[in-house]
XYZ file of C-alpha atoms in Angstrom:
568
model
C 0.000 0.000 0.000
C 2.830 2.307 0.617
C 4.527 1.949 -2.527
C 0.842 2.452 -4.268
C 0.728 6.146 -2.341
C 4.089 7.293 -3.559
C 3.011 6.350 -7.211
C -0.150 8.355 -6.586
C 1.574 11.115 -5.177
C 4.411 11.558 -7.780
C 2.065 11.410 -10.221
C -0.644 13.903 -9.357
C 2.765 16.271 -8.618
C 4.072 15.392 -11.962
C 0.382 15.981 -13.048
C 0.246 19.698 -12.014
C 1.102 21.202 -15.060
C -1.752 21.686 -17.064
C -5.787 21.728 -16.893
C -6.398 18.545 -19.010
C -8.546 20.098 -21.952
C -9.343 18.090 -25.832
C -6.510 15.759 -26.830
C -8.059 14.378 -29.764
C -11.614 13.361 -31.403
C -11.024 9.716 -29.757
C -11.082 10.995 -26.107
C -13.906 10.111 -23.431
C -15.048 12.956 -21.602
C -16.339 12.066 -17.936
C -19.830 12.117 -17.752
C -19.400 14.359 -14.645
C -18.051 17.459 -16.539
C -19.982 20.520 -17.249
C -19.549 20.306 -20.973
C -22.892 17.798 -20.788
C -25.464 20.403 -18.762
C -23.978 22.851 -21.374
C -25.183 20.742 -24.133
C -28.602 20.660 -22.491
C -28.838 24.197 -22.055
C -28.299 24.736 -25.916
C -30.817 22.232 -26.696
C -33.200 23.346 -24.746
C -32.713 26.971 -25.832
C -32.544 26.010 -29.652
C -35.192 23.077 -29.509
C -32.415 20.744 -31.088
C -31.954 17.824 -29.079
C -29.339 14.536 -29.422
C -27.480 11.944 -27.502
C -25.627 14.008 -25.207
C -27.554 12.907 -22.470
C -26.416 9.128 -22.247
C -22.894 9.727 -21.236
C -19.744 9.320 -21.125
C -19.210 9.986 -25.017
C -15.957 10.974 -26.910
C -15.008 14.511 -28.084
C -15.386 13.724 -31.685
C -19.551 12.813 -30.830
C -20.154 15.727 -29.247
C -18.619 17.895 -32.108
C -21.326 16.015 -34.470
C -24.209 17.435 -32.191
C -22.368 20.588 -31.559
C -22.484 21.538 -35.180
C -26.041 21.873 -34.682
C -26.314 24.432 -32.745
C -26.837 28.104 -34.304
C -25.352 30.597 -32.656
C -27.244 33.311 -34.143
C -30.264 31.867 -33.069
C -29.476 31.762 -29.311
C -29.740 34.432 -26.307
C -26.764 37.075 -25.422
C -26.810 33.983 -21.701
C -27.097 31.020 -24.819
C -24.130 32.448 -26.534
C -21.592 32.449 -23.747
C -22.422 29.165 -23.189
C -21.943 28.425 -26.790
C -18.414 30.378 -27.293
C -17.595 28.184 -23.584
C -18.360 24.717 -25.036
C -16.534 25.930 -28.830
C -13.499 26.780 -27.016
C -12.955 23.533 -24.817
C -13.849 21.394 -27.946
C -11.690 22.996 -30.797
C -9.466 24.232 -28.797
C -6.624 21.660 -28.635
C -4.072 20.981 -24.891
C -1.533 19.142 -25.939
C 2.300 19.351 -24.598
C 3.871 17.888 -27.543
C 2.723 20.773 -30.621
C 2.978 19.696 -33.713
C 3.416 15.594 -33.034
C 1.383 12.501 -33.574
C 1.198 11.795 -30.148
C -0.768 13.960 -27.694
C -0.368 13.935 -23.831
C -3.127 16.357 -21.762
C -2.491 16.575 -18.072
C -4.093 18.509 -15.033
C -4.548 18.793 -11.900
C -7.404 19.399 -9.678
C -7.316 20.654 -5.500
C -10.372 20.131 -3.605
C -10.311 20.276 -0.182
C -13.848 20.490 1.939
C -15.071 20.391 5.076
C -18.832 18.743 6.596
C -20.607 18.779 9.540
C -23.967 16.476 10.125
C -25.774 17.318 13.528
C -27.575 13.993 13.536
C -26.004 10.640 12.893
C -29.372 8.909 12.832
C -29.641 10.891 9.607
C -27.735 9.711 6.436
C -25.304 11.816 4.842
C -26.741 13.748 1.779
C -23.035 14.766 0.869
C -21.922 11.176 0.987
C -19.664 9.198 -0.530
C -20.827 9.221 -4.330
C -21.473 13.031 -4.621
C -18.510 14.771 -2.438
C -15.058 15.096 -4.489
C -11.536 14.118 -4.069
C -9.290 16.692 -2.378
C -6.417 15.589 -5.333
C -7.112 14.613 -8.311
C -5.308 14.199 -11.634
C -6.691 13.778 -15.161
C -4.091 12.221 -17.848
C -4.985 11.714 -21.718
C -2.908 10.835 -23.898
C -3.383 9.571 -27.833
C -1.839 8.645 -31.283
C -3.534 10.789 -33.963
C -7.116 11.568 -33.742
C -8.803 8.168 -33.742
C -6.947 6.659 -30.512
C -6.264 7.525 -26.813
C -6.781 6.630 -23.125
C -6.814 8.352 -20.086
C -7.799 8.354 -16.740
C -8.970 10.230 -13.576
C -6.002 9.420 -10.747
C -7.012 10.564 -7.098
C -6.039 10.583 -3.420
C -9.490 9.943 -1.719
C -11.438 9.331 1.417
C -13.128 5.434 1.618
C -16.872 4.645 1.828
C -16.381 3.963 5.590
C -14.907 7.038 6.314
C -16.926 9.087 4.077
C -20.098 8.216 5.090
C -19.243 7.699 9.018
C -21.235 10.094 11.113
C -18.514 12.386 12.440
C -16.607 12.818 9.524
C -15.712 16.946 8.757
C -13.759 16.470 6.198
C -12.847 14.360 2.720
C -9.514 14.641 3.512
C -7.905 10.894 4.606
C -6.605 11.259 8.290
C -5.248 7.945 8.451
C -3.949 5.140 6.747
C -7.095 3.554 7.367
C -9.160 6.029 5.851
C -7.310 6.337 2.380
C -9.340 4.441 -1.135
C -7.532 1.663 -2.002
C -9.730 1.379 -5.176
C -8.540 4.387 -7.789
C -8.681 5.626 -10.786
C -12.544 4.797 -11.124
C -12.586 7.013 -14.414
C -10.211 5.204 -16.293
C -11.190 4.291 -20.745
C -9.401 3.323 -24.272
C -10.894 4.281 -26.678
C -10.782 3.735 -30.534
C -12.950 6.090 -32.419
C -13.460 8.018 -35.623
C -16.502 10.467 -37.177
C -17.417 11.092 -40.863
C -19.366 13.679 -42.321
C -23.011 13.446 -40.459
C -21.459 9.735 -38.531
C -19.078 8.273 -36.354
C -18.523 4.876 -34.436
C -16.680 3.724 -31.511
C -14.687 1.175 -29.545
C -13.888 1.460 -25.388
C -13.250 0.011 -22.554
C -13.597 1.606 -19.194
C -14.400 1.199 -15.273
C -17.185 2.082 -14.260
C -19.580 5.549 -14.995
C -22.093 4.912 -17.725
C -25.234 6.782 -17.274
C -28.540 6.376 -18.999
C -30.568 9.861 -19.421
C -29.557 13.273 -17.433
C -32.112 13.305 -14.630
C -31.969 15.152 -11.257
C -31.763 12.274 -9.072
C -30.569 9.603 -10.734
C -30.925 7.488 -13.635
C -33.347 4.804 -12.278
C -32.270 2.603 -15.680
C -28.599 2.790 -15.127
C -26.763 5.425 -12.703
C -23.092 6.886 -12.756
C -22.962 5.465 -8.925
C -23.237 2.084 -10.165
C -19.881 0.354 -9.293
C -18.540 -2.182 -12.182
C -14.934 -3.971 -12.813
C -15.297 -2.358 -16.072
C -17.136 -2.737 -19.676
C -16.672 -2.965 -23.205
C -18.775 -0.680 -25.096
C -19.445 -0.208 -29.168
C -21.906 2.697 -30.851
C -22.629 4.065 -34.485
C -24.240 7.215 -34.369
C -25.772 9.876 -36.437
C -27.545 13.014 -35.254
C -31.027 11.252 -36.006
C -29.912 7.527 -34.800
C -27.596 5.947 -32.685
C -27.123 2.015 -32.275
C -24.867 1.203 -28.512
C -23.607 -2.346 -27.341
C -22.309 -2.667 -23.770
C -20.998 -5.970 -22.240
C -20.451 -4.409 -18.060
C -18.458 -7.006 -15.814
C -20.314 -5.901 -13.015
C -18.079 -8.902 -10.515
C -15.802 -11.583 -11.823
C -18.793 -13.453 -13.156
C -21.675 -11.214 -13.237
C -22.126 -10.011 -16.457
C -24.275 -7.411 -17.430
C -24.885 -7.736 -21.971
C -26.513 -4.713 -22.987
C -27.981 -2.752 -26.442
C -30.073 0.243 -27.070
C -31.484 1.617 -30.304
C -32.073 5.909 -29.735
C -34.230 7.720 -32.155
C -34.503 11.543 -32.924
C -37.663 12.507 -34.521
C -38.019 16.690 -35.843
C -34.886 17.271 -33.926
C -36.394 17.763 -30.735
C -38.291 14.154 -30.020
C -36.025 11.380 -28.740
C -36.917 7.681 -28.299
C -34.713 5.226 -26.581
C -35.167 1.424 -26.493
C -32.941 -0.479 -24.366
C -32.690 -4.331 -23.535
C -29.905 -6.110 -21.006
C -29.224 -9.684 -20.299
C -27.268 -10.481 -16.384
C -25.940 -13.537 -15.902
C -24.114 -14.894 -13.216
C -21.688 -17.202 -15.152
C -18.772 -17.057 -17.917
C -19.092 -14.627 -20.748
C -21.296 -15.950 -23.161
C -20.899 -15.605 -27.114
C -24.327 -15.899 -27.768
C -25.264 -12.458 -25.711
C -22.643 -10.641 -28.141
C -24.769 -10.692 -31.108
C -25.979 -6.720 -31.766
C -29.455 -7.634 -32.824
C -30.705 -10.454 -31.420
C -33.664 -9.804 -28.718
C -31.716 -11.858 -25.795
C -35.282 -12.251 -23.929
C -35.712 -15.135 -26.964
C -32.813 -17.466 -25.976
C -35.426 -18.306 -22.652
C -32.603 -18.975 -20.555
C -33.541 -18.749 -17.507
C -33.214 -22.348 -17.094
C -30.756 -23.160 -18.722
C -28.381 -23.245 -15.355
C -30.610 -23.887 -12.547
C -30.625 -27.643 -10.742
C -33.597 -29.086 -9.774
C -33.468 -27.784 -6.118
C -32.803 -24.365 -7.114
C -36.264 -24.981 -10.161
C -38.152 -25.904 -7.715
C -37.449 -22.755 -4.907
C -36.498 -19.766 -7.694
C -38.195 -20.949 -10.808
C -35.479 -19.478 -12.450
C -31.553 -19.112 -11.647
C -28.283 -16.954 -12.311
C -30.312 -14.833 -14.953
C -32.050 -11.353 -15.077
C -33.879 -9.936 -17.799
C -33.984 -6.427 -17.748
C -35.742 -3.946 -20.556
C -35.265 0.416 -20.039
C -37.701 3.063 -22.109
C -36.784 6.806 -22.418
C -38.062 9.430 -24.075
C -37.165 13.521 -24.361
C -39.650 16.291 -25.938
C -38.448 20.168 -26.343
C -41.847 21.197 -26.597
C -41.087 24.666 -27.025
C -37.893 26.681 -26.006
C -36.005 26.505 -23.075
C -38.049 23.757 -21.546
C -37.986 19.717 -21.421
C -39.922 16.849 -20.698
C -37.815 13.762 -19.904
C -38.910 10.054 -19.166
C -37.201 6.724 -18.149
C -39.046 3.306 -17.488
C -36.870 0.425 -15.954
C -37.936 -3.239 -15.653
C -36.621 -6.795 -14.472
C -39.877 -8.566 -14.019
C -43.614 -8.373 -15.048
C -46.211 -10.953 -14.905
C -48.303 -11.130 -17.823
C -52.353 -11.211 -17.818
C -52.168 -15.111 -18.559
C -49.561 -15.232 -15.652
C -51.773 -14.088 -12.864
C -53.291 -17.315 -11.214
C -51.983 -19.441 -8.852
C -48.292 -19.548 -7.948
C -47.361 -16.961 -10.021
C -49.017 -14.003 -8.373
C -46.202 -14.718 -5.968
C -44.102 -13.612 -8.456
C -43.396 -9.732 -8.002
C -43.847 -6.782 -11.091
C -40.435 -5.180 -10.666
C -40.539 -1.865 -12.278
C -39.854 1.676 -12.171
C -40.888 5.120 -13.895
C -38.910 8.562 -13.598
C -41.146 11.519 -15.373
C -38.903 15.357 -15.042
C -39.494 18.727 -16.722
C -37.115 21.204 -16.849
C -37.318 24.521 -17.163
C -34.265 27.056 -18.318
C -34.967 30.532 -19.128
C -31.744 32.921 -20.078
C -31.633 36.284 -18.505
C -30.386 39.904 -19.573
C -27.130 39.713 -17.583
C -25.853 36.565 -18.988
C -27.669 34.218 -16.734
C -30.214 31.281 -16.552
C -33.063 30.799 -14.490
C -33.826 27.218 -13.951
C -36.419 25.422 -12.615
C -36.915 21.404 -12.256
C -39.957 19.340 -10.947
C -38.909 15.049 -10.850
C -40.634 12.004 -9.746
C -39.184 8.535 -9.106
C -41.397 5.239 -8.592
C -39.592 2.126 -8.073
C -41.789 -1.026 -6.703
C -40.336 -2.924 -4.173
C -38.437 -5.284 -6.142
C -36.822 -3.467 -7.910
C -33.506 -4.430 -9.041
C -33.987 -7.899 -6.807
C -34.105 -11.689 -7.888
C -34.282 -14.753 -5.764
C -30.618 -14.314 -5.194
C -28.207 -11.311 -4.493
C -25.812 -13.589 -7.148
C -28.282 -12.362 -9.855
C -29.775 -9.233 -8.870
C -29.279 -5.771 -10.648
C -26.364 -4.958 -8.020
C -22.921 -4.606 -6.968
C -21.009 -5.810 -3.648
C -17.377 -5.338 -3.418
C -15.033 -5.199 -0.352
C -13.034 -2.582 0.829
C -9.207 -3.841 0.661
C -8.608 -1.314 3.628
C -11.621 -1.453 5.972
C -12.671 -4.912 4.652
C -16.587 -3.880 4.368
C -18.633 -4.142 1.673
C -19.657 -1.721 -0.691
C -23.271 -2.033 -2.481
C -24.278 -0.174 -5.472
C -27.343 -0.554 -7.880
C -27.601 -0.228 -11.159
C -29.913 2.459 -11.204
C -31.402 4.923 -8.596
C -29.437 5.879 -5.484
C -32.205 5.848 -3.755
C -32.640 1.883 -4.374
C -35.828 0.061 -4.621
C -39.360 0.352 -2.861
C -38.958 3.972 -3.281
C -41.373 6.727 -4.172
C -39.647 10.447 -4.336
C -40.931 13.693 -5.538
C -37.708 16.599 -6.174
C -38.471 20.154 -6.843
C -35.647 22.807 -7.416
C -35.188 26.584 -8.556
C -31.590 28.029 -9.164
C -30.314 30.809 -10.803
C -26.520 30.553 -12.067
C -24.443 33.179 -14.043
C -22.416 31.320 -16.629
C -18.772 30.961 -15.073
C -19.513 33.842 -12.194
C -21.573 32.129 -9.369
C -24.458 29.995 -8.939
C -27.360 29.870 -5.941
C -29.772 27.452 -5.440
C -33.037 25.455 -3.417
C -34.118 22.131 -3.593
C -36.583 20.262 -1.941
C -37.228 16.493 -1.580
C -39.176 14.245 -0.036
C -38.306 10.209 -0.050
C -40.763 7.845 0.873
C -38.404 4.130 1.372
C -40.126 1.002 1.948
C -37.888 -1.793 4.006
C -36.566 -3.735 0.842
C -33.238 -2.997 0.607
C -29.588 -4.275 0.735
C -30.547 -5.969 4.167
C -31.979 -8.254 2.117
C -29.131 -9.692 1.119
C -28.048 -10.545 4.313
C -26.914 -14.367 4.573
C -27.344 -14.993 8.352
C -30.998 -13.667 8.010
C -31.964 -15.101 4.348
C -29.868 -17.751 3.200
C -31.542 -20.572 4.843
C -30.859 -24.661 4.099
C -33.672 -26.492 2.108
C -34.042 -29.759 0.559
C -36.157 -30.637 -2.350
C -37.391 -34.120 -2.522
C -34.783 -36.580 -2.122
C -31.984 -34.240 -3.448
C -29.215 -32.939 -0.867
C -30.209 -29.927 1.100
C -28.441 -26.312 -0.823
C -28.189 -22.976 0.920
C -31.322 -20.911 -0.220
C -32.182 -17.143 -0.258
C -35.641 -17.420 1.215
C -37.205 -13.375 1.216
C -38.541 -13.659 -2.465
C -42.047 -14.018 -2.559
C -42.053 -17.135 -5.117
C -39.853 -19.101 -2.772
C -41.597 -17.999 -0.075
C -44.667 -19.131 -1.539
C -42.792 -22.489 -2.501
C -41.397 -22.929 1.031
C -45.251 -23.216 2.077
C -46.856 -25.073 -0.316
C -44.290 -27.614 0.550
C -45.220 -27.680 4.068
C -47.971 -27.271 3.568
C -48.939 -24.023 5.005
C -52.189 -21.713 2.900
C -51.612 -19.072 5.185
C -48.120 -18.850 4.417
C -48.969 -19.019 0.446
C -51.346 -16.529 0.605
C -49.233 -14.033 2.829
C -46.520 -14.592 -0.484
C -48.854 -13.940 -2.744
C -49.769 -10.580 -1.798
C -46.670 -9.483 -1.072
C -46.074 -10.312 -4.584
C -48.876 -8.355 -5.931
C -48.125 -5.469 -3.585
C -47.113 -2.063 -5.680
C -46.845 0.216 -2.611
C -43.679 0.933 0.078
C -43.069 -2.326 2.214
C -42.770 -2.965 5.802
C -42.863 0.542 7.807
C -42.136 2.801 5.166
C -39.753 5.991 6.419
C -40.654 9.221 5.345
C -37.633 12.236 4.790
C -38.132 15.739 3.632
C -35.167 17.425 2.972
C -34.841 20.961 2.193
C -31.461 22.302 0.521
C -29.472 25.742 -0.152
C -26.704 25.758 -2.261
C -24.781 28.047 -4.624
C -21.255 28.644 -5.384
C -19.375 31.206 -6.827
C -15.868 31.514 -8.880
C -13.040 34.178 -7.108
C -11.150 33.299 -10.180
C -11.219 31.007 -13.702
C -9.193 28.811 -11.757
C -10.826 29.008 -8.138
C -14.188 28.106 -7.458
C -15.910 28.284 -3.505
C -18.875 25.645 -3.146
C -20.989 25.549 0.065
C -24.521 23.801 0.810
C -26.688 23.410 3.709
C -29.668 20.727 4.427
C -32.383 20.472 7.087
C -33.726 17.068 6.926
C -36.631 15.918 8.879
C -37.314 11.880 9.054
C -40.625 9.916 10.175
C -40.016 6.259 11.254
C -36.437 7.119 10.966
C -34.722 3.416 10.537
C -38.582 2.162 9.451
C -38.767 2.317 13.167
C -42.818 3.633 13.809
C -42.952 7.161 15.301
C -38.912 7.385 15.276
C -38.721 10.855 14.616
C -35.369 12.742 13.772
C -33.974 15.672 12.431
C -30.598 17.697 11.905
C -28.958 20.014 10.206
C -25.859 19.124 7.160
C -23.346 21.529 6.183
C -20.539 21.126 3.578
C -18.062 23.744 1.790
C -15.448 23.247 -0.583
C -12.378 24.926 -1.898
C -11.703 24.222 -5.360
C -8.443 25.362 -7.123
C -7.825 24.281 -11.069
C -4.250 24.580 -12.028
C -3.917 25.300 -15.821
């Protein structure tokens, strides 16, 4: 571990010379960085939309969609924002002028202090949303149709980060420090045409369906991965993308979508995913087969595990979006996640037991530029997710990701869409006004309704329970899925115990004792210089059944400001 700080350390020092900026056409830009709510802003001003919203995409995409964009046509606020995005896109970094090779460094300072009066209260500045008090990009390339790069920090872990008395993201210890770094880290081999491109990566982790508020409820940038391959063809009215994720060693995630532009400012996305808990597969690499066909959800199941899951080591899963710019300067966004739906001639017997696991996020944004050289901006969200969510018989084949922390030793769970997890209704409402590269001020309001299905339900000392079948040896079995619940009691036989499975199965609504948070947020920040940026925030959070614990009321107060410095 030592040895892996003083390579981190030399080379964020080494790192300090530049603001990493456009390399090449081939380079991946983060889906973090600003460049992306730029591109909204411009669509939304100039009712042209495109596929700037699924992210992270290379430079040489987001000059296709750029060249849309008519100047002319936008607002004295549109324009800055316009000459902004022009200059970081044509505007080459590269410390050897000149040569086929191109190497962009930078280095980022971000140092910031917390304080949470409550630690019955979970952080809202927590682990996946604070930053890194050192970081250092690096890209690097070979003409314009090759590079790789990647995002090399000195962090705070998920133990630390998230414990209650932390005040700062700033590692104090050894035993505070990430072991896992960079997380932005890509290849890529790309090249664009006149009105198309295509593309070949690799990366970590970071993919993010749709720009929402709150999270992608189809598939987040929190969503933790070992990494994933990734192939698209685009043009500014369709765009083909294959992703095969390696969510664990063998957990695959096989993945393509088909997005559709209609009028320039009507955008349809289809998307459909395979996860299976075994050796890549050849037969999941195909571009346009429908995967749902190969019916193999039996295909690795014994007849212990057919008889309590029904299924085994599989998850379908199937994601809708859609985007309308009705009229300028506002937009109406949609996402639709699934992993399981029972069908009209499903719904008898048994397989009521079976759960409908779906979700729906429906936002409108609103973004209207001022006099001065500013936006006001207004957004209104909602997030359903039924209670299971994400969540098969087993934790081995649900839409998630456990790791463990090579310093603290816990684990680390992540799903593949919404932060907020499953059996979760939310409503998010937020008005902001920000000068373009002067200062920024903000409210937001939320409130979270969270039922009691969660990662506890992955817990093996409470759910993995040992069950024979028949004469067949007795197997370790996750028992809190309705169908094997239900299966557990026809066996014994118990009709009370079928029918309590069957409707929880059926049941649409928050689980258990459902907790109920409203959180109310200020935030703004404001740029002393092009280089130094001050960010601050402060939450009052009240909670009902606090730990879906009845009449458990708490409340508190969160506070967080940040210093950031960006050395060119």
């Amino acid at each position: 571990m030592k040895k892996i700080m003083i390579l981190a350390f030399t080379a964020l020092f080494f790192c300090a010379a530049a603001f990493s900026q456009v390399i090449n056409n081939s380079q991946i830009i983060e889906g973090k960085h600003w460049i992306y709510d730029a591109f909204e802003t411009l669509s939304m001003e100039s009712k042209t939309g495109n596929f700037s919203s699924n992210t992270p995409l290379t430079v040489g995409e987001l000059k296709l969609h750029f060249k849309e964009y008519n100047r002319q046509a936008l607002s004295e606020s549109g324009k800055a924002v316009y000459d902004k995005v022009n200059e970081f896109l044509f505007t080459q970094k590269n410390l050897f002028p000149g040569k086929m090779f191109e190497l962009g460094l930078g280095l980022k300072l971000a140092p910031e202090l917390c304080y949470k009066s409550n630690d019955q209260i979970d952080w809202t500045y927590n682990y996946y949303f604070n930053d890194n008090p050192i970081s250092a990009q690096i890209d690097s390339g070979i003409s314009d149709y090759f590079s790789v790069g990647a995002d090399f920090f000195i962090g705070k872990n998920y133990r630390y980060s998230n414990d209650g008395d932390n005040l700062t993201n700033l590692p104090l210890g050894y035993n505070q420090f990430e072991f896992l770094f960079p997380r932005f880290c890509y290849g890529s081999l790309a090249a664009v045409f006149d009105g198309w491109g295509l593309g070949v990566s690799v990366g970590k982790e970071g993919l993010c369906i749709g720009n929402t508020k709150t999270g992608s409820i189809i598939y987040n940038n929190t969503f933790e991965t070992d990494g994933y391959f990734q192939f698209n063809a685009y043009t500014d009215d369709v765009k083909y993308t294959m992703d095969i994720v390696q969510i664990q060693p063998e957990k695959f995630l096989y993945w393509h979508e088909f997005d559709v532009r209609f009028f320039k400012k009507i955008k349809f996305g289809i998307m459909e995913g395979s996860l299976v808990n075994k050796p890549l597969e050849l037969r999941f690499l195909n571009p346009l087969m429908i995967f749902h066909s190969f019916a193999f959800w039996k295909d690795f199941t014994n007849e212990t595990e057919d008889h309590y899951y029904n299924e085994g080591y599989c998850c379908s899963y199937l994601g809708l979006t859609f985007e309308i710019l009705p009229v300028k300067n506002l937009r109406i966004y949609g996402l639709y996640a699934m992993n399981e739906i029972q069908l009209p001639n499903e719904q008898t017997g048994k397989w009521l037991s079976y759960p409908d696991s779906l979700g729906g996020q429906l936002g409108m944004e609103l973004k209207i530029p001022h006099n001065n050289g500013g936006y006001w901006k207004g957004v209104f969200e909602s997030v359903y997710c039924s209670p299971f969510l994400y969540i098969k018989q087993s934790p081995d084949w649900s839409l998630y990701r456990a790791r463990t922390d090579n310093i603290t030793w816990d684990t680390v769970n992540s799903w593949i869409g919404s932060p907020f997890g499953p059996d979760t209704f939310a409503v998010n409402a937020s008005v902001s006004y920000e000068k373009t590269d002067k200062w920024e001020a903000g409210f937001e309001y939320l409130l979270l309704l969270k039922g009691e299905n969660g990662f506890s339900l992955f817990d093996k000392d409470i759910w993995n329970t040992e069950l024979g079948y028949k004469d067949y040896s007795k197997e370790k079995i996750w028992t809190y899925y309705p169908y094997t619940k239900y299966m557990i009691a026809e066996d014994a036989p118990s009709q009370k115990g079928m029918d309590s499975a069957i409707s929880e199965g059926r049941n649409m609504w928050m689980s258990g004792c459902c907790e109920y948070t409203h959180r109310f947020t200020l935030n703004g920040s404001v740029n002393i210089t092009p280089k130094f940026t001050v960010k601050g925030q402060v939450v009052y959070s009240f909670v009902l059944n606090a730990s879906h614990i009845k009449d458990n009321f708490q409340h508190g107060v969160q506070g967080a400001l940040s210093l950031e410095y960006r050395f060119f």
